[in-house]
């Protein structure tokens, strides 16, 4: 697999795009957030690319790029650790100028790496989650779990696309991927 295959597969694969849209929609709903987004890491260009956005900024962010070491998302990519920031106004890692350029400047965020094995594929961010979600370690664990599931689903789709002699990605595969996201949503809601 080349270095940026997860990102390039998601750009061209409608199933991956639908799956990522489902991930950001469910994350936004679970945390009562103003917005949620998925950045995928383009290792070849050392950039993070907005692949899916739900809520504020959805119409202007998909496809935008930023340096992979930039901002809080960059910190999550580099560290491989999830983070909650309750007050972005006092956080030195927050790229306020970039946020202003998106027409939405959040006050708080939660971010978790999208990992597969020891690789970070990208970042799941939740912007302005409801206050009781922002400071709870259990909520951070929940976000990290959700991000791991999203990364696994994305990786399965990417792996299936890479196998030219394997079976084509059919409607059953699409249904299974979307069912996984829906099952996870129900599990997370029942544990809340």
PDB file of C-alpha atoms in Angstrom:
ATOM      1  CA  UNK A   1       0.000   0.000   0.000  1.00  0.00           C
ATOM      2  CA  UNK A   2       1.448   3.389  -0.854  1.00  0.00           C
ATOM      3  CA  UNK A   3       1.737   6.026   1.845  1.00  0.00           C
ATOM      4  CA  UNK A   4      -1.306   8.040   0.930  1.00  0.00           C
ATOM      5  CA  UNK A   5      -3.630   5.263  -0.205  1.00  0.00           C
ATOM      6  CA  UNK A   6      -6.165   5.688   2.610  1.00  0.00           C
ATOM      7  CA  UNK A   7      -6.556   9.339   1.696  1.00  0.00           C
ATOM      8  CA  UNK A   8      -6.648   8.815  -2.074  1.00  0.00           C
ATOM      9  CA  UNK A   9      -9.072   5.860  -1.818  1.00  0.00           C
ATOM     10  CA  UNK A  10     -11.428   7.967   0.282  1.00  0.00           C
ATOM     11  CA  UNK A  11     -11.268  10.779  -2.298  1.00  0.00           C
ATOM     12  CA  UNK A  12     -12.338   8.537  -5.152  1.00  0.00           C
ATOM     13  CA  UNK A  13     -14.441   5.872  -3.470  1.00  0.00           C
ATOM     14  CA  UNK A  14     -18.132   6.707  -2.991  1.00  0.00           C
ATOM     15  CA  UNK A  15     -18.484   4.003  -0.324  1.00  0.00           C
ATOM     16  CA  UNK A  16     -15.643   5.508   1.710  1.00  0.00           C
ATOM     17  CA  UNK A  17     -17.173   8.973   1.349  1.00  0.00           C
ATOM     18  CA  UNK A  18     -20.574   7.698   2.493  1.00  0.00           C
ATOM     19  CA  UNK A  19     -19.000   5.858   5.402  1.00  0.00           C
ATOM     20  CA  UNK A  20     -17.049   8.946   6.495  1.00  0.00           C
ATOM     21  CA  UNK A  21     -20.160  11.134   6.231  1.00  0.00           C
ATOM     22  CA  UNK A  22     -21.958   8.622   8.438  1.00  0.00           C
ATOM     23  CA  UNK A  23     -19.095   8.731  10.960  1.00  0.00           C
ATOM     24  CA  UNK A  24     -19.169  12.530  11.281  1.00  0.00           C
ATOM     25  CA  UNK A  25     -22.974  12.625  11.439  1.00  0.00           C
ATOM     26  CA  UNK A  26     -23.077   9.996  14.204  1.00  0.00           C
ATOM     27  CA  UNK A  27     -20.201  11.606  16.150  1.00  0.00           C
ATOM     28  CA  UNK A  28     -21.957  14.976  15.990  1.00  0.00           C
ATOM     29  CA  UNK A  29     -25.221  13.441  17.210  1.00  0.00           C
ATOM     30  CA  UNK A  30     -23.629  11.409  20.025  1.00  0.00           C
ATOM     31  CA  UNK A  31     -21.844  14.429  21.489  1.00  0.00           C
ATOM     32  CA  UNK A  32     -24.516  17.037  20.725  1.00  0.00           C
ATOM     33  CA  UNK A  33     -21.857  18.985  18.849  1.00  0.00           C
ATOM     34  CA  UNK A  34     -22.064  21.957  16.514  1.00  0.00           C
ATOM     35  CA  UNK A  35     -19.834  20.139  14.018  1.00  0.00           C
ATOM     36  CA  UNK A  36     -17.717  17.072  13.452  1.00  0.00           C
ATOM     37  CA  UNK A  37     -15.055  16.350  10.862  1.00  0.00           C
ATOM     38  CA  UNK A  38     -12.686  13.682   9.619  1.00  0.00           C
ATOM     39  CA  UNK A  39      -9.241  14.596   8.364  1.00  0.00           C
ATOM     40  CA  UNK A  40      -7.257  11.948   6.512  1.00  0.00           C
ATOM     41  CA  UNK A  41      -3.480  12.021   6.479  1.00  0.00           C
ATOM     42  CA  UNK A  42      -1.839  12.416   3.083  1.00  0.00           C
ATOM     43  CA  UNK A  43       1.609  11.136   4.060  1.00  0.00           C
ATOM     44  CA  UNK A  44       3.163  11.873   0.681  1.00  0.00           C
ATOM     45  CA  UNK A  45       2.310  15.585   0.958  1.00  0.00           C
ATOM     46  CA  UNK A  46       2.522  15.772   4.775  1.00  0.00           C
ATOM     47  CA  UNK A  47      -0.973  17.242   4.931  1.00  0.00           C
ATOM     48  CA  UNK A  48      -4.294  16.636   6.613  1.00  0.00           C
ATOM     49  CA  UNK A  49      -7.278  16.728   4.267  1.00  0.00           C
ATOM     50  CA  UNK A  50     -10.861  17.388   5.327  1.00  0.00           C
ATOM     51  CA  UNK A  51     -12.695  14.335   3.948  1.00  0.00           C
ATOM     52  CA  UNK A  52     -16.084  14.650   5.658  1.00  0.00           C
ATOM     53  CA  UNK A  53     -17.772  17.371   7.700  1.00  0.00           C
ATOM     54  CA  UNK A  54     -21.117  17.494   9.485  1.00  0.00           C
ATOM     55  CA  UNK A  55     -22.616  20.731  10.767  1.00  0.00           C
ATOM     56  CA  UNK A  56     -20.851  24.087  10.784  1.00  0.00           C
ATOM     57  CA  UNK A  57     -18.477  24.500   7.847  1.00  0.00           C
ATOM     58  CA  UNK A  58     -19.693  21.473   5.906  1.00  0.00           C
ATOM     59  CA  UNK A  59     -20.177  23.474   2.725  1.00  0.00           C
ATOM     60  CA  UNK A  60     -16.655  24.984   2.645  1.00  0.00           C
ATOM     61  CA  UNK A  61     -14.267  22.505   4.260  1.00  0.00           C
ATOM     62  CA  UNK A  62     -14.315  19.202   2.351  1.00  0.00           C
ATOM     63  CA  UNK A  63     -11.116  18.977   0.343  1.00  0.00           C
ATOM     64  CA  UNK A  64      -9.258  21.724   2.220  1.00  0.00           C
ATOM     65  CA  UNK A  65      -5.734  20.868   3.316  1.00  0.00           C
ATOM     66  CA  UNK A  66      -3.470  21.943   6.140  1.00  0.00           C
ATOM     67  CA  UNK A  67       0.031  20.942   7.194  1.00  0.00           C
ATOM     68  CA  UNK A  68       0.029  17.598   9.033  1.00  0.00           C
ATOM     69  CA  UNK A  69       1.829  19.109  12.023  1.00  0.00           C
ATOM     70  CA  UNK A  70      -0.550  22.074  12.271  1.00  0.00           C
ATOM     71  CA  UNK A  71      -3.000  22.765  15.044  1.00  0.00           C
ATOM     72  CA  UNK A  72      -4.611  20.344  17.446  1.00  0.00           C
ATOM     73  CA  UNK A  73      -5.372  17.829  14.683  1.00  0.00           C
ATOM     74  CA  UNK A  74      -1.663  17.833  13.856  1.00  0.00           C
ATOM     75  CA  UNK A  75      -0.818  17.215  17.502  1.00  0.00           C
ATOM     76  CA  UNK A  76      -3.215  14.235  17.532  1.00  0.00           C
ATOM     77  CA  UNK A  77      -1.607  12.823  14.365  1.00  0.00           C
ATOM     78  CA  UNK A  78       1.896  13.204  15.804  1.00  0.00           C
ATOM     79  CA  UNK A  79       1.084  11.872  19.294  1.00  0.00           C
ATOM     80  CA  UNK A  80      -1.512   9.257  18.341  1.00  0.00           C
ATOM     81  CA  UNK A  81      -3.462  10.325  21.463  1.00  0.00           C
ATOM     82  CA  UNK A  82      -7.002  11.681  21.849  1.00  0.00           C
ATOM     83  CA  UNK A  83      -7.482  15.097  23.438  1.00  0.00           C
ATOM     84  CA  UNK A  84     -10.203  17.321  24.889  1.00  0.00           C
ATOM     85  CA  UNK A  85      -9.706  21.084  24.897  1.00  0.00           C
ATOM     86  CA  UNK A  86     -12.394  22.902  26.878  1.00  0.00           C
ATOM     87  CA  UNK A  87     -11.150  26.427  26.143  1.00  0.00           C
ATOM     88  CA  UNK A  88      -9.591  26.986  22.739  1.00  0.00           C
ATOM     89  CA  UNK A  89      -9.054  30.692  23.424  1.00  0.00           C
ATOM     90  CA  UNK A  90      -6.142  29.817  25.710  1.00  0.00           C
ATOM     91  CA  UNK A  91      -4.679  26.905  23.715  1.00  0.00           C
ATOM     92  CA  UNK A  92      -1.434  27.636  21.879  1.00  0.00           C
ATOM     93  CA  UNK A  93      -1.872  24.686  19.472  1.00  0.00           C
ATOM     94  CA  UNK A  94      -5.232  25.917  18.186  1.00  0.00           C
ATOM     95  CA  UNK A  95      -4.882  27.549  14.761  1.00  0.00           C
ATOM     96  CA  UNK A  96      -7.352  30.415  15.178  1.00  0.00           C
ATOM     97  CA  UNK A  97      -6.483  31.960  11.798  1.00  0.00           C
ATOM     98  CA  UNK A  98      -7.320  28.717  10.006  1.00  0.00           C
ATOM     99  CA  UNK A  99     -10.573  28.425  11.985  1.00  0.00           C
ATOM    100  CA  UNK A 100     -11.549  31.975  10.991  1.00  0.00           C
ATOM    101  CA  UNK A 101     -10.945  31.090   7.344  1.00  0.00           C
ATOM    102  CA  UNK A 102     -13.528  28.292   7.669  1.00  0.00           C
ATOM    103  CA  UNK A 103     -16.218  30.730   8.861  1.00  0.00           C
ATOM    104  CA  UNK A 104     -16.580  28.836  12.151  1.00  0.00           C
ATOM    105  CA  UNK A 105     -14.426  29.333  15.254  1.00  0.00           C
ATOM    106  CA  UNK A 106     -15.238  26.747  17.935  1.00  0.00           C
ATOM    107  CA  UNK A 107     -14.841  27.292  21.673  1.00  0.00           C
ATOM    108  CA  UNK A 108     -14.009  23.663  22.537  1.00  0.00           C
ATOM    109  CA  UNK A 109     -13.162  20.437  20.782  1.00  0.00           C
ATOM    110  CA  UNK A 110     -12.510  16.756  21.191  1.00  0.00           C
ATOM    111  CA  UNK A 111     -10.162  14.942  18.803  1.00  0.00           C
ATOM    112  CA  UNK A 112      -9.093  11.332  18.418  1.00  0.00           C
ATOM    113  CA  UNK A 113      -6.740   9.614  15.991  1.00  0.00           C
ATOM    114  CA  UNK A 114      -8.107   7.277  13.339  1.00  0.00           C
ATOM    115  CA  UNK A 115      -5.687   4.402  13.789  1.00  0.00           C
ATOM    116  CA  UNK A 116      -5.150   1.018  12.225  1.00  0.00           C
ATOM    117  CA  UNK A 117      -2.455  -1.067  13.872  1.00  0.00           C
ATOM    118  CA  UNK A 118       0.372   1.329  14.609  1.00  0.00           C
ATOM    119  CA  UNK A 119      -0.535   3.752  11.799  1.00  0.00           C
ATOM    120  CA  UNK A 120      -2.486   6.972  12.217  1.00  0.00           C
ATOM    121  CA  UNK A 121      -4.738   7.357   9.172  1.00  0.00           C
ATOM    122  CA  UNK A 122      -6.280  10.659  10.232  1.00  0.00           C
ATOM    123  CA  UNK A 123      -8.244  12.463  12.927  1.00  0.00           C
ATOM    124  CA  UNK A 124     -11.869  12.607  14.044  1.00  0.00           C
ATOM    125  CA  UNK A 125     -12.783  15.978  15.577  1.00  0.00           C
ATOM    126  CA  UNK A 126     -15.940  17.011  17.406  1.00  0.00           C
ATOM    127  CA  UNK A 127     -16.399  20.778  17.732  1.00  0.00           C
ATOM    128  CA  UNK A 128     -18.299  22.412  20.578  1.00  0.00           C
ATOM    129  CA  UNK A 129     -19.711  19.236  22.141  1.00  0.00           C
ATOM    130  CA  UNK A 130     -22.326  19.731  24.851  1.00  0.00           C
ATOM    131  CA  UNK A 131     -20.583  20.850  28.075  1.00  0.00           C
ATOM    132  CA  UNK A 132     -21.013  17.629  30.058  1.00  0.00           C
ATOM    133  CA  UNK A 133     -19.157  15.718  27.315  1.00  0.00           C
ATOM    134  CA  UNK A 134     -16.100  17.957  27.196  1.00  0.00           C
ATOM    135  CA  UNK A 135     -14.492  17.216  30.526  1.00  0.00           C
ATOM    136  CA  UNK A 136     -15.372  13.585  31.077  1.00  0.00           C
ATOM    137  CA  UNK A 137     -12.649  10.991  30.567  1.00  0.00           C
ATOM    138  CA  UNK A 138     -15.376   8.473  29.765  1.00  0.00           C
ATOM    139  CA  UNK A 139     -16.438  10.665  26.846  1.00  0.00           C
ATOM    140  CA  UNK A 140     -12.847  10.827  25.594  1.00  0.00           C
ATOM    141  CA  UNK A 141     -12.650   7.038  25.756  1.00  0.00           C
ATOM    142  CA  UNK A 142     -15.949   6.875  23.853  1.00  0.00           C
ATOM    143  CA  UNK A 143     -14.613   9.191  21.150  1.00  0.00           C
ATOM    144  CA  UNK A 144     -11.409   7.147  20.862  1.00  0.00           C
ATOM    145  CA  UNK A 145     -13.429   3.918  20.550  1.00  0.00           C
ATOM    146  CA  UNK A 146     -15.616   5.448  17.882  1.00  0.00           C
ATOM    147  CA  UNK A 147     -12.550   6.724  15.993  1.00  0.00           C
ATOM    148  CA  UNK A 148     -10.957   3.245  16.080  1.00  0.00           C
ATOM    149  CA  UNK A 149     -14.137   1.700  14.659  1.00  0.00           C
ATOM    150  CA  UNK A 150     -14.287   4.330  11.930  1.00  0.00           C
ATOM    151  CA  UNK A 151     -10.641   3.693  11.026  1.00  0.00           C
ATOM    152  CA  UNK A 152     -11.192  -0.065  10.828  1.00  0.00           C
ATOM    153  CA  UNK A 153     -14.214   0.389   8.565  1.00  0.00           C
ATOM    154  CA  UNK A 154     -12.291   2.789   6.337  1.00  0.00           C
ATOM    155  CA  UNK A 155      -9.322   0.430   6.178  1.00  0.00           C
ATOM    156  CA  UNK A 156     -11.568  -2.514   5.209  1.00  0.00           C
ATOM    157  CA  UNK A 157     -13.014  -0.492   2.360  1.00  0.00           C
ATOM    158  CA  UNK A 158      -9.533   0.611   1.224  1.00  0.00           C
ATOM    159  CA  UNK A 159      -8.179  -2.948   1.391  1.00  0.00           C
ATOM    160  CA  UNK A 160     -11.089  -4.293  -0.649  1.00  0.00           C
ATOM    161  CA  UNK A 161     -10.517  -1.633  -3.314  1.00  0.00           C
ATOM    162  CA  UNK A 162      -6.806  -2.544  -3.586  1.00  0.00           C
ATOM    163  CA  UNK A 163      -7.486  -6.203  -4.418  1.00  0.00           C
ATOM    164  CA  UNK A 164      -7.954  -6.136  -8.213  1.00  0.00           C
ATOM    165  CA  UNK A 165      -8.450  -9.916  -8.452  1.00  0.00           C
ATOM    166  CA  UNK A 166     -10.697 -10.118  -5.414  1.00  0.00           C
ATOM    167  CA  UNK A 167     -14.454  -9.832  -5.415  1.00  0.00           C
ATOM    168  CA  UNK A 168     -15.847  -6.440  -6.372  1.00  0.00           C
ATOM    169  CA  UNK A 169     -17.127  -4.198  -3.634  1.00  0.00           C
ATOM    170  CA  UNK A 170     -20.836  -4.835  -3.882  1.00  0.00           C
ATOM    171  CA  UNK A 171     -23.985  -3.574  -2.251  1.00  0.00           C
ATOM    172  CA  UNK A 172     -23.600  -6.224   0.476  1.00  0.00           C
ATOM    173  CA  UNK A 173     -20.231  -4.739   1.450  1.00  0.00           C
ATOM    174  CA  UNK A 174     -21.723  -1.270   1.484  1.00  0.00           C
ATOM    175  CA  UNK A 175     -24.593  -2.454   3.627  1.00  0.00           C
ATOM    176  CA  UNK A 176     -22.207  -4.205   6.030  1.00  0.00           C
ATOM    177  CA  UNK A 177     -20.060  -1.089   6.444  1.00  0.00           C
ATOM    178  CA  UNK A 178     -23.082   1.117   7.073  1.00  0.00           C
ATOM    179  CA  UNK A 179     -24.566  -1.499   9.428  1.00  0.00           C
ATOM    180  CA  UNK A 180     -21.321  -1.425  11.428  1.00  0.00           C
ATOM    181  CA  UNK A 181     -21.639   2.346  11.851  1.00  0.00           C
ATOM    182  CA  UNK A 182     -25.315   2.040  12.843  1.00  0.00           C
ATOM    183  CA  UNK A 183     -24.604  -0.778  15.337  1.00  0.00           C
ATOM    184  CA  UNK A 184     -21.867   1.325  16.891  1.00  0.00           C
ATOM    185  CA  UNK A 185     -24.213   4.306  17.136  1.00  0.00           C
ATOM    186  CA  UNK A 186     -26.834   2.191  18.953  1.00  0.00           C
ATOM    187  CA  UNK A 187     -24.203   0.740  21.296  1.00  0.00           C
ATOM    188  CA  UNK A 188     -22.861   4.170  22.153  1.00  0.00           C
ATOM    189  CA  UNK A 189     -26.335   5.627  22.732  1.00  0.00           C
ATOM    190  CA  UNK A 190     -27.332   2.741  24.997  1.00  0.00           C
ATOM    191  CA  UNK A 191     -24.194   3.162  27.109  1.00  0.00           C
ATOM    192  CA  UNK A 192     -24.768   6.906  27.578  1.00  0.00           C
TER     193      UNK A 192
END
